[in-house]
Coordinates of C-alpha atoms in Angstrom, one line a residue:
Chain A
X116 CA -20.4 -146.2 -15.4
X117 CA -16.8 -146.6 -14.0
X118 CA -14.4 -146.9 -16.6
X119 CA -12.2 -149.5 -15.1
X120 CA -16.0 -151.3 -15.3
X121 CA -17.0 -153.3 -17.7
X122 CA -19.9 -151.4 -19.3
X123 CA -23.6 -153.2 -18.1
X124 CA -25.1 -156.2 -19.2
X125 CA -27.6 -154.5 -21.1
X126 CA -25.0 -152.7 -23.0
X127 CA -23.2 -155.2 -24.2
X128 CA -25.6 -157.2 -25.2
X129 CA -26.9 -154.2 -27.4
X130 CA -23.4 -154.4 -28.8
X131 CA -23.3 -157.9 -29.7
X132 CA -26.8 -157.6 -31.1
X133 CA -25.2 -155.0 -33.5
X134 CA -22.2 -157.2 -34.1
X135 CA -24.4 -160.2 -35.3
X136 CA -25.2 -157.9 -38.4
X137 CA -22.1 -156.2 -39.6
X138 CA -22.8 -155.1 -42.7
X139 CA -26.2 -153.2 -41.8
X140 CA -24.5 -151.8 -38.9
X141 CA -21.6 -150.5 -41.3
X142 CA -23.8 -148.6 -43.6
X143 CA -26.4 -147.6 -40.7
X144 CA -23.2 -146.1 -39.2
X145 CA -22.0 -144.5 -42.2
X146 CA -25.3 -143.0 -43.5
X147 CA -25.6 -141.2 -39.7
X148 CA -22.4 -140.1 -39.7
X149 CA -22.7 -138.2 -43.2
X150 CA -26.0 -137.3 -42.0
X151 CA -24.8 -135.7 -39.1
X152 CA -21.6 -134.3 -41.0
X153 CA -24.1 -132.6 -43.3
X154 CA -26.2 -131.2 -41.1
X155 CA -24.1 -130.0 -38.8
X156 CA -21.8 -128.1 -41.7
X157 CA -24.8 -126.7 -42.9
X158 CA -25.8 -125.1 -39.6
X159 CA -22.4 -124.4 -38.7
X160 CA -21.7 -122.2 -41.8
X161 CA -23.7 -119.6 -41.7
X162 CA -23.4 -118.9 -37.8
X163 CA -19.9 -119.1 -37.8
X164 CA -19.2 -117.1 -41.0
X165 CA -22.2 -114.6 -39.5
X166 CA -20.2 -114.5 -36.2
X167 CA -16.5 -114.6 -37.4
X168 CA -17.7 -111.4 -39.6
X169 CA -19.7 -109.6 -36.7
X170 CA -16.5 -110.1 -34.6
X171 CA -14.2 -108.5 -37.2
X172 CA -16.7 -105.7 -38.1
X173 CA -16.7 -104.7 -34.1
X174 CA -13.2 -103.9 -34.3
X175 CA -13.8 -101.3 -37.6
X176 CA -14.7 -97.7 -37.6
X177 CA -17.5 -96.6 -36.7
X178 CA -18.1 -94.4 -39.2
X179 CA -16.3 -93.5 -42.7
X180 CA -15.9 -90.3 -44.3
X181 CA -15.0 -89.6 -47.7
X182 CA -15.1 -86.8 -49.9
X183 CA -17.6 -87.0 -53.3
X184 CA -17.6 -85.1 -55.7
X185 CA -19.1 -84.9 -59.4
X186 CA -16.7 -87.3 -60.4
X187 CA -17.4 -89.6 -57.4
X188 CA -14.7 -90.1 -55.0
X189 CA -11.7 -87.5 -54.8
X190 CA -9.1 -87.2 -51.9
X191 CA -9.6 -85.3 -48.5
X192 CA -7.3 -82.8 -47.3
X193 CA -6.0 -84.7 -43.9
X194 CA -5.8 -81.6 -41.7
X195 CA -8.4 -79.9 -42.4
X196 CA -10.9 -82.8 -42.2
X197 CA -9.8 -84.0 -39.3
X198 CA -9.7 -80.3 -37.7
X199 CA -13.6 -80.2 -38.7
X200 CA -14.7 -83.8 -37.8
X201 CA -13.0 -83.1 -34.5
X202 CA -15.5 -80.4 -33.9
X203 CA -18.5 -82.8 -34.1
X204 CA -19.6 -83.6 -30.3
X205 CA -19.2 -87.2 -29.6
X206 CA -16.4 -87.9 -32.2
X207 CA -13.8 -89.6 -31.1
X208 CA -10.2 -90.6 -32.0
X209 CA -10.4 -88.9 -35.9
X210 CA -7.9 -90.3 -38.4
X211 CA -6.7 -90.3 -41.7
X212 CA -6.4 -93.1 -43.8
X213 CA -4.7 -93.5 -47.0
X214 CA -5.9 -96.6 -49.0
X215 CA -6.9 -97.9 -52.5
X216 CA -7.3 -100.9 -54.1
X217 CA -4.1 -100.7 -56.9
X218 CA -2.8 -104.0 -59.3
X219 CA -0.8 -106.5 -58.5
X220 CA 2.0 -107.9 -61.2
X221 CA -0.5 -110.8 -62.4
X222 CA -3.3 -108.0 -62.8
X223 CA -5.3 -109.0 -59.9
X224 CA -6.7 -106.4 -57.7
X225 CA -5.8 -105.6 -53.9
X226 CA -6.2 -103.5 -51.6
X227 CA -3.0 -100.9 -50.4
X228 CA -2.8 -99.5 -46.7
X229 CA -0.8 -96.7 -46.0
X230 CA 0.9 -96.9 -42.3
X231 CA -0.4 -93.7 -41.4
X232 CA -0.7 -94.4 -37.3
X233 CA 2.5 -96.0 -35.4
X234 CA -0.1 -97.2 -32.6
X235 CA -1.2 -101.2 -32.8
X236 CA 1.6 -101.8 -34.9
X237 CA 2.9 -105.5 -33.5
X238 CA 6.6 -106.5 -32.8
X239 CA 6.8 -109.6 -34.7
X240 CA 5.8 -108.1 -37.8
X241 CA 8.4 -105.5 -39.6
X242 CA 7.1 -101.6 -40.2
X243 CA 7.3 -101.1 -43.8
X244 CA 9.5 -98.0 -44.6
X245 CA 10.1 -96.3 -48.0
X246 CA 10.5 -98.9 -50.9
X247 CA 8.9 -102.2 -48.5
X248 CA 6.1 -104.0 -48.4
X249 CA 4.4 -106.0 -45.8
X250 CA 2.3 -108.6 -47.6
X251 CA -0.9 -110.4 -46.5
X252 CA -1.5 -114.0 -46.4
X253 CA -2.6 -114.2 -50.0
X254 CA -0.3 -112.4 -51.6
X255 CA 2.7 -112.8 -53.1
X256 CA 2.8 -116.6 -54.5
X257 CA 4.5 -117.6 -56.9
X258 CA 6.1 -114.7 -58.0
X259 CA 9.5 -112.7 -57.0
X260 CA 10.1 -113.8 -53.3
X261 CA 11.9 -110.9 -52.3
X262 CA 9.9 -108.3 -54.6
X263 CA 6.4 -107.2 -55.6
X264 CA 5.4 -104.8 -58.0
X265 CA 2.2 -102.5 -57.5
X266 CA 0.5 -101.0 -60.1
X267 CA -1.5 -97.4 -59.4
X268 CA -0.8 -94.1 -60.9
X269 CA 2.5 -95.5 -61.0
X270 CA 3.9 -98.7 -60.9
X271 CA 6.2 -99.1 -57.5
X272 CA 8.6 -102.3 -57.3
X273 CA 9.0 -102.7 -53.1
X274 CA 10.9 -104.9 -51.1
X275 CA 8.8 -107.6 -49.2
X276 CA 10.0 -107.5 -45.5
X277 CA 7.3 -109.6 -43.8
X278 CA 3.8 -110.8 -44.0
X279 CA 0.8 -110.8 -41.9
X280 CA 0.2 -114.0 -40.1
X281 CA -2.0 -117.0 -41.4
X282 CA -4.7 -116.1 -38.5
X283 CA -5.0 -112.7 -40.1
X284 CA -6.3 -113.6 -43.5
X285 CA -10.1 -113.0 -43.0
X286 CA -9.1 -108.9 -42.2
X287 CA -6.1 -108.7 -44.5
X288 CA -5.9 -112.0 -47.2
X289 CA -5.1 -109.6 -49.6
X290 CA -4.3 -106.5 -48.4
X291 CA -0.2 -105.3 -48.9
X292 CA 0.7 -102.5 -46.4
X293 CA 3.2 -99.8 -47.5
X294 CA 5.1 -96.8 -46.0
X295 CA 2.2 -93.8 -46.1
X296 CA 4.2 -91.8 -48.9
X297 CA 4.7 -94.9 -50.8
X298 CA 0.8 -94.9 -50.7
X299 CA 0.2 -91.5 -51.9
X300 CA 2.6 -92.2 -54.6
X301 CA 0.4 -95.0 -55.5
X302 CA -2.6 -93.5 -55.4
X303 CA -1.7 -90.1 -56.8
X304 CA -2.3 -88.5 -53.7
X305 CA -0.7 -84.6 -52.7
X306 CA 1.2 -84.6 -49.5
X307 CA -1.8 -83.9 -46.8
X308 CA -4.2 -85.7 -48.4
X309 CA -6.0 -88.7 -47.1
X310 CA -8.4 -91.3 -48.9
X311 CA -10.8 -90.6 -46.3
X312 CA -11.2 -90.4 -42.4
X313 CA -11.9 -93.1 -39.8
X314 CA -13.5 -91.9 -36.5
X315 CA -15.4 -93.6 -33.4
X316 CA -18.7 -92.4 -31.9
X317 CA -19.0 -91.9 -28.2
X318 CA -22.1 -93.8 -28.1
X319 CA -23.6 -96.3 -30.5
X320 CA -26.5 -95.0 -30.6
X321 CA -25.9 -91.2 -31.3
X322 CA -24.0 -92.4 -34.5
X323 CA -27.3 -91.1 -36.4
X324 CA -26.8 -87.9 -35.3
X325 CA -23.4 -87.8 -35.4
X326 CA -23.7 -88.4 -38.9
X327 CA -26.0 -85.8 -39.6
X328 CA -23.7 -83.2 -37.8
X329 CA -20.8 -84.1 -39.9
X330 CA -22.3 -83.9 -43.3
X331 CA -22.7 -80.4 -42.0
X332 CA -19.8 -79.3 -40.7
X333 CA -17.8 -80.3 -43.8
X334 CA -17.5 -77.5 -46.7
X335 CA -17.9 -80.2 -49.4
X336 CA -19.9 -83.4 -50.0
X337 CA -19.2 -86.0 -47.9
X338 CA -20.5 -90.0 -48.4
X339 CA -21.1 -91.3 -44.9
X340 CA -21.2 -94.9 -44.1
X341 CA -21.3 -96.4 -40.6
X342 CA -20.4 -99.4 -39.2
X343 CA -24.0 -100.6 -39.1
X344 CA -24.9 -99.9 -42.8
X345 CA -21.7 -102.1 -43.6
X346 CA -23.0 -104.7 -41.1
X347 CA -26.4 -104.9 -42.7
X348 CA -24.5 -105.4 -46.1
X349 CA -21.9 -107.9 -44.8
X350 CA -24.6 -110.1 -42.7
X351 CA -27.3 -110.1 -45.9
X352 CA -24.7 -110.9 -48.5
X353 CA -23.8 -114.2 -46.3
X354 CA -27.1 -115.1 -45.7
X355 CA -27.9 -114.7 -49.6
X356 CA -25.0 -117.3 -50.1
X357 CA -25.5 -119.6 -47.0
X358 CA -29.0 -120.0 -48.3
X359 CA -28.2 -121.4 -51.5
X360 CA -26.3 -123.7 -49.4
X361 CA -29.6 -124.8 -47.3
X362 CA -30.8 -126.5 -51.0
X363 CA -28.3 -129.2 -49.8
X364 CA -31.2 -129.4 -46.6
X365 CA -33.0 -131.1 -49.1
X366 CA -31.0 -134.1 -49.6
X367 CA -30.4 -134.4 -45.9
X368 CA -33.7 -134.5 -45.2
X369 CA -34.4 -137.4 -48.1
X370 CA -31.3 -138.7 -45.9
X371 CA -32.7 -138.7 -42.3
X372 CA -35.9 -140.1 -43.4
X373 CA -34.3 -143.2 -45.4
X374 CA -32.4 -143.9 -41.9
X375 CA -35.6 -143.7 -39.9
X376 CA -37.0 -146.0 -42.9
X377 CA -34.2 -148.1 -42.7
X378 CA -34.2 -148.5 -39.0
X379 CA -37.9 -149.2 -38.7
X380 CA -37.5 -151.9 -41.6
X381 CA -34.5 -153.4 -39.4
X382 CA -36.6 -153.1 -36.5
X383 CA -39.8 -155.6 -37.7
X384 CA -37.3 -157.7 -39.2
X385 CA -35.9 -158.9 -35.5
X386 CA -39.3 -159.7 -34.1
X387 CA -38.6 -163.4 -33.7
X388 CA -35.3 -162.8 -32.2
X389 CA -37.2 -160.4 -29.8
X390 CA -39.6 -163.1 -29.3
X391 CA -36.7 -165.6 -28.6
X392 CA -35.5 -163.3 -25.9
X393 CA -39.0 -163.1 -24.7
X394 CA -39.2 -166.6 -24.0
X395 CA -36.5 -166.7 -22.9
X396 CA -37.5 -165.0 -19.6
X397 CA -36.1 -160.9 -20.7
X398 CA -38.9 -158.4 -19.8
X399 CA -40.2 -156.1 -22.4
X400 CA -38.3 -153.7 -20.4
X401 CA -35.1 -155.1 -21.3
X402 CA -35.5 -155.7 -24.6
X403 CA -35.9 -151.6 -24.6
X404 CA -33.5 -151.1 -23.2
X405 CA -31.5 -153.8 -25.5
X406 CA -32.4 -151.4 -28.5
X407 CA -32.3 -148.0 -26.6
X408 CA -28.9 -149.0 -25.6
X409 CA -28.6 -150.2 -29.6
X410 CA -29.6 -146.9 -31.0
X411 CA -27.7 -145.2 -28.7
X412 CA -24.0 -146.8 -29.5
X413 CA -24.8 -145.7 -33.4
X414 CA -25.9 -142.1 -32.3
X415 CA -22.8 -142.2 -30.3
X416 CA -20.3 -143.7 -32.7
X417 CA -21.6 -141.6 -36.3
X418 CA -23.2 -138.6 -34.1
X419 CA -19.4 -138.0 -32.7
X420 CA -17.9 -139.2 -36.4
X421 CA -20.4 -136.7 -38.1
X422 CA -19.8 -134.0 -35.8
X423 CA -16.1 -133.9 -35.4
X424 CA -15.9 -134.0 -39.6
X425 CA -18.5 -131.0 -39.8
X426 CA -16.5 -129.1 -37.7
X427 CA -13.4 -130.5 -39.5
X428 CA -14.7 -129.1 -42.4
X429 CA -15.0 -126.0 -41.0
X430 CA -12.2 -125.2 -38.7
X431 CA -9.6 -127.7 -39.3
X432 CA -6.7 -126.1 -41.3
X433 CA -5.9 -128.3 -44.1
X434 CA -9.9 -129.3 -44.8
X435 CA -11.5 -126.2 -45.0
X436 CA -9.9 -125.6 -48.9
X437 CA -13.5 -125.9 -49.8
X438 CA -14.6 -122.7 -48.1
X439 CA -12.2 -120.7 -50.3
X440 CA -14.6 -121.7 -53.4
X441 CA -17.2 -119.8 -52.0
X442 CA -15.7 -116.3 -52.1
X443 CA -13.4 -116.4 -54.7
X444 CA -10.2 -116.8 -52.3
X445 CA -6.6 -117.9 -53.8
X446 CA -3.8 -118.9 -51.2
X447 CA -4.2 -120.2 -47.7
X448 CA -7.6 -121.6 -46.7
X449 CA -10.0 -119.4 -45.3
X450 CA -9.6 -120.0 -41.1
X451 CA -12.9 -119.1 -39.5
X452 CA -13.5 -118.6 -36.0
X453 CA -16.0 -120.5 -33.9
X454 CA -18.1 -119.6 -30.8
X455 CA -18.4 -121.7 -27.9
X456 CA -22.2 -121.1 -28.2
X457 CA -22.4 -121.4 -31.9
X458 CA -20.7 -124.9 -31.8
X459 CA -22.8 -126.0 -28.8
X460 CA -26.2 -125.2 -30.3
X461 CA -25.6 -126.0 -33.9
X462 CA -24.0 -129.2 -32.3
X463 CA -27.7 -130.3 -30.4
X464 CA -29.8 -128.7 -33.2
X465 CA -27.8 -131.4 -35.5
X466 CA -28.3 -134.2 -33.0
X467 CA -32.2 -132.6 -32.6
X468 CA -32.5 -133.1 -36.8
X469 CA -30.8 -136.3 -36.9
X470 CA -29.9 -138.3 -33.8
X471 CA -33.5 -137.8 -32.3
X472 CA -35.9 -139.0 -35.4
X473 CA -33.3 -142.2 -35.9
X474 CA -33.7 -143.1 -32.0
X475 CA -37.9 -142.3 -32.1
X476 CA -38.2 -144.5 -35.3
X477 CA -36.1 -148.0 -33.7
X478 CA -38.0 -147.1 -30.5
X479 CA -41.2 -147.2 -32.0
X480 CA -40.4 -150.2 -34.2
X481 CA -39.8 -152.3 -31.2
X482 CA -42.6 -150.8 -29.3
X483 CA -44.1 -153.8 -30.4
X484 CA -42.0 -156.5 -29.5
X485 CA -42.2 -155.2 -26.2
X486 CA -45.6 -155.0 -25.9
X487 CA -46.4 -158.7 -27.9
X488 CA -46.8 -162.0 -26.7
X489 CA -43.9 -164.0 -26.9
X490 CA -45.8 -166.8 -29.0
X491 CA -46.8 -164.1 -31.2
X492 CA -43.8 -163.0 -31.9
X493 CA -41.9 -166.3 -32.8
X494 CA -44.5 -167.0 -35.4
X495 CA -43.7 -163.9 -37.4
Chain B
X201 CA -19.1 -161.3 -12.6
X202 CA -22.8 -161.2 -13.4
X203 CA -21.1 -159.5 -16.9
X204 CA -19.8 -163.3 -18.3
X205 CA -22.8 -165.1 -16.6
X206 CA -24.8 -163.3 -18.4
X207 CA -22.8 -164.0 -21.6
X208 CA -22.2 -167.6 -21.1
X209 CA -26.2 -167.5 -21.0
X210 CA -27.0 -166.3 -24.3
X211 CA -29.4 -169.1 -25.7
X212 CA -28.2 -167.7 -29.6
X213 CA -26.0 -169.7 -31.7
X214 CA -25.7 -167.3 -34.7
X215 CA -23.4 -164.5 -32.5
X216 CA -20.3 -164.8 -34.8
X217 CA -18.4 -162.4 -32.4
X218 CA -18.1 -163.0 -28.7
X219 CA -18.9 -160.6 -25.3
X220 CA -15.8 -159.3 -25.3
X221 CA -15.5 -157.8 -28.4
X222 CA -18.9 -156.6 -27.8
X223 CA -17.6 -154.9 -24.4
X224 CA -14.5 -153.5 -26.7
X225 CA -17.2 -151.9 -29.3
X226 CA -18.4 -149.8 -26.5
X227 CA -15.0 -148.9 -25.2
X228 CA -14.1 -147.7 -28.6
X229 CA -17.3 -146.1 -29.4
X230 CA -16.9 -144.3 -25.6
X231 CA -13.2 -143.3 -26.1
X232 CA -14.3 -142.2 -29.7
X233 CA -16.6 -140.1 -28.3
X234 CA -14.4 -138.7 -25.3
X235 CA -11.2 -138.4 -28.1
X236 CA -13.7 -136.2 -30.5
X237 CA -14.9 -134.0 -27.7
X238 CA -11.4 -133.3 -26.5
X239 CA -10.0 -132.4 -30.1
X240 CA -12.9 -130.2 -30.6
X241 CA -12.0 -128.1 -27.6
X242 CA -8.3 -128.3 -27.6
X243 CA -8.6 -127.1 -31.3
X244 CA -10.8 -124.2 -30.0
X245 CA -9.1 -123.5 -27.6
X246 CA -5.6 -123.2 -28.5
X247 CA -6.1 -122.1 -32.5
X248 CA -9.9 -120.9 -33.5
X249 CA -10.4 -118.8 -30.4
X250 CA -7.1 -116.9 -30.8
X251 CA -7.9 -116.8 -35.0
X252 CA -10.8 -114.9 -34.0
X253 CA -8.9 -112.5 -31.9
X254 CA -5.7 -112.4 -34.3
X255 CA -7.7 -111.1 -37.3
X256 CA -9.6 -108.4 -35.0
X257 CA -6.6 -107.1 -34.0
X258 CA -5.3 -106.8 -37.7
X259 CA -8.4 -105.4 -38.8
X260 CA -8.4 -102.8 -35.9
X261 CA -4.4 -102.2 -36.6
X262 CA -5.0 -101.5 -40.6
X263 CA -8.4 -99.7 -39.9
X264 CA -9.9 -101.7 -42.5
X265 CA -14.0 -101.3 -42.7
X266 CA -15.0 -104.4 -44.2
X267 CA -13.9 -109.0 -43.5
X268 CA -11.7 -110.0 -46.3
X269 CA -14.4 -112.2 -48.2
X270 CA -15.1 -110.5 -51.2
X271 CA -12.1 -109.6 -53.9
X272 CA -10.8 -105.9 -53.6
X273 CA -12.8 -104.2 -55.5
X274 CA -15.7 -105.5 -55.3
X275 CA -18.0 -103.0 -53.2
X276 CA -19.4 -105.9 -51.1
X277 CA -15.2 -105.5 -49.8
X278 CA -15.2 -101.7 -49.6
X279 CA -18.9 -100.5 -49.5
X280 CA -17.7 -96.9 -48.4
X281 CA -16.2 -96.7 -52.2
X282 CA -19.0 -97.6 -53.7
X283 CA -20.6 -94.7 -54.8
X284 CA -20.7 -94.0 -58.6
X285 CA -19.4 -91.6 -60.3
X286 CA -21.7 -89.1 -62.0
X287 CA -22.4 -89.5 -65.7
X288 CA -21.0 -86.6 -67.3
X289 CA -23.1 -86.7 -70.4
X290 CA -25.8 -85.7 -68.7
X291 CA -24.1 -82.1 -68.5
X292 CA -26.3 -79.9 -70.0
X293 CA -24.5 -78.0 -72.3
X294 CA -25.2 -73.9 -71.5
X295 CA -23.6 -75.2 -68.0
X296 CA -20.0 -74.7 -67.1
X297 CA -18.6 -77.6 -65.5
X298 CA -17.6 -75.6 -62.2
X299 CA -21.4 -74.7 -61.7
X300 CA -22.5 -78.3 -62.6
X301 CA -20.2 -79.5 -59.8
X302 CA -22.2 -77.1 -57.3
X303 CA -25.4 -78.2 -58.7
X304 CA -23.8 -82.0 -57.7
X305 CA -22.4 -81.3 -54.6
X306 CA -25.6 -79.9 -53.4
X307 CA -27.4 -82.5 -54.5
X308 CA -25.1 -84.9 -53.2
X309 CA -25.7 -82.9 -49.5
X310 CA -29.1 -83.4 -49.7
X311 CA -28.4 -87.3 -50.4
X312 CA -30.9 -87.5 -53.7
X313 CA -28.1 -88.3 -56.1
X314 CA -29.4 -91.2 -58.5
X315 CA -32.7 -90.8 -58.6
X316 CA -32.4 -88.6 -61.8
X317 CA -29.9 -90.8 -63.5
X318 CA -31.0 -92.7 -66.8

């Protein structure tokens, strides 16, 4: 269809057909479109959270090394750790970090970085030196504009020179970065000692051995994790939670069958009007495709409402508040990040669940029309 | 103009709305559908994509191990921290604490800690 066309025939007589019964058409268009808005939420949560952490947990460490000891974790001499992990065959790009999760003033926890490496560091965003503070997204509301007090061994008051973007918050909502000897200070830390170490693995699949090797070649007991064992935890902890979200399948469900109810019942209702037509001199084949063409305007109109509100609800800043409710988040909405595959096959399996059993059921309620007698049909 | 023929055809006399607001329906619905598709990928492209990439970078740049959706502190956030500590009542007491930290850190080597907690 040309768009400087007029749309066929057919079409517009589906559309006046639909017009003749407003109020029917209203609610059949807004029970598809929360239908569809449901759905596709619910199928679009879990990928994109699933994805949007599987993106983020690419670009972490492989592996983390910390030092344990009777008392459970206790700090890592810097050079010396990373002199031995740097020994370990297919290590690569050892470093310190210096981190802890300290108190802000309200008593909240979050997690401190230490600037330990001037590499990555952006231009737009200032270095923090002695005595500053960058803070992240979710920090920092409320209170002191120009200062923040920390609260770790000791408590440090530190000048807030910038903050971490909006688009940052799902890596650093509430993390503050400070100089690396106002970390220490923090966390009570010597001068050459490190939280723990950060390295790569050559390969990703030698990252067993790796580990193996570097339990070893440390003089005292190291806890190992690796980027896998944290991707196992991340990925089953948002399935746990995105499954007590699929109870709301439930409801959607009831939902697509009382549409394909609904449409059926509207469907037998119009068999004298079909029978009209019929006499009229229209082909069964026309009065398909009179209510293909029907079915297909309210697919169209609450399958495009339903879907551009799921994703709304997802990705839009400004309507995705709700999101923060699930993980306990305080300040700027949590901004997710979509895949074009993600949105393209939760988008058809939506219109598969929904869209597909609405048109099958008005089908199949004028299957008969079409196939009836015309005298049949106008005694009904 | 087979379009008004058509129209000026229609046997019904209870069509309260004529063809061309029929036709407009469609163009709505169409340009609906067309305005929908083009804020879904104009959003994606100029804001989520580069959200996915922004946080990346951060999360590269701070060498953080763990997404921000749990609380600090929780050890869904920082798994790598999650280790207990021992329970140091379970001392037993004709040990010095120096040789219970070997008999700890030994353990802790061979990875069994736990299982002979209470």
């Amino acid at each position: 269809m040309k768009w400087t066309r007029p749309p066929s025939p057919m079409m517009v007589w589906a559309a006046r057909d639909v017009l003749r019964r407003p109020l029917a058409g209203l609610l059949l268009f807004a029970g598809l479109s929360a239908t569809v808005a449901l759905v596709g939420v619910l199928l679009l949560y879990h990928q994109s959270v699933a994805r949007t952490c599987t993106n983020l947990l690419n670009e972490a460490p492989s592996v983390v090394v910390r030092r344990v000891n009777a008392g459970g974790w206790t700090p890592i001499p810097m050079a010396e750790g990373l002199d031995r992990a740097a020994q370990v065959p297919g290590v690569l790009r050892p470093r310190a970090r210096v981190w802890g999760v300290v108190l802000s003033e309200d008593g909240s926890g979050l997690t401190m970085v230490g600037r330990t490496t001037p590499a990555h560091w952006p231009k737009t965003v200032p270095s923090p030196e002695p005595g500053q503070v960058v803070l992240g997204p979710g920090l920092g509301k409320g209170g002191d504009p120009d200062h923040v007090t920390l609260r770790g061994r000791i408590d440090l008051t530190l000048e807030i020179v910038g903050r971490l973007p909006v688009d940052s918050g799902l890596a650093a909502h509430d993390v503050a970065v400070v100089n690396e000897d106002d970390a220490r200070r923090l966390l009570g830390l010597a001068s050459g000692q490190a939280s723990d170490l950060a390295l790569d693995v050559f390969r990703a699949e030698e990252v067993d051995a790796v580990c193996r090797e570097l339990a070893d070649v440390f003089p005292w007991a190291v806890q190992i994790s690796t980027r896998q064992s944290r991707m196992e935890l991340c990925l089953g902890t948002v399935a746990q939670r995105s499954s007590i979200g699929l109870a709301a399948f439930v409801p959607a469900l009831l939902a697509v069958v009382c549409l394909v109810m609904a449409t059926g019942i509207l469907g037998n209702r119009r068999r004298r009007d079909m029978g009209l037509l019929k006499a009229l001199g229209w082909t069964g084949m026309d009065i398909f495709k009179m209510q293909a063409y029907g079915l297909g305007l309210f697919v169209a109109a609450g399958g495009g409402v339903g879907l551009v509100t799921a994703y709304g609800l997802l990705f839009f800043p400004g309507m995705t508040g709700w999101l923060n409710t699930q993980y306990g988040w305080s300040g700027p909405a949590m901004l997710l990040a979509p895949t074009p595959a993600g949105l393209l096959g939760a988008f058809g399996m939506t219109l598969l669940l929904v869209a597909a059993p609405f048109m099958v059921a008005g089908l199949w309620a004028a299957r008969d029309a079409v196939l009836a007698d015309p005298e049949d049909l106008l005694q009904d | 103009m087979t379009f008004f023929r058509i129209g000026h055809s229609n046997p019904s006399t209870r069509m309260p709305l004529g063809l061309c607001t029929a036709r407009w329906l469609w163009m709505i619905v169409l340009s609906g559908c067309l305005l929908a598709s083009g804020m879904v990928a104009g959003h994606y492209a100029l804001r989520a994509r580069v959200r996915g990439q922004t946080a990346g970078r951060w999360m590269k740049t701070l060498e953080l191990t763990m997404p921000a959706l749990h609380p600090s502190g929780s050890p869904l956030r920082f798994p790598e921290s999650a280790l207990a500590a021992v329970d140091l009542r379970l001392i037993p007491g004709d040990m010095d604490l120096d040789g219970y930290d070997a008999v700890i850190t030994a353990r802790l080597k061979q990875r069994v800690i736990g299982k002979d907690r209470p």
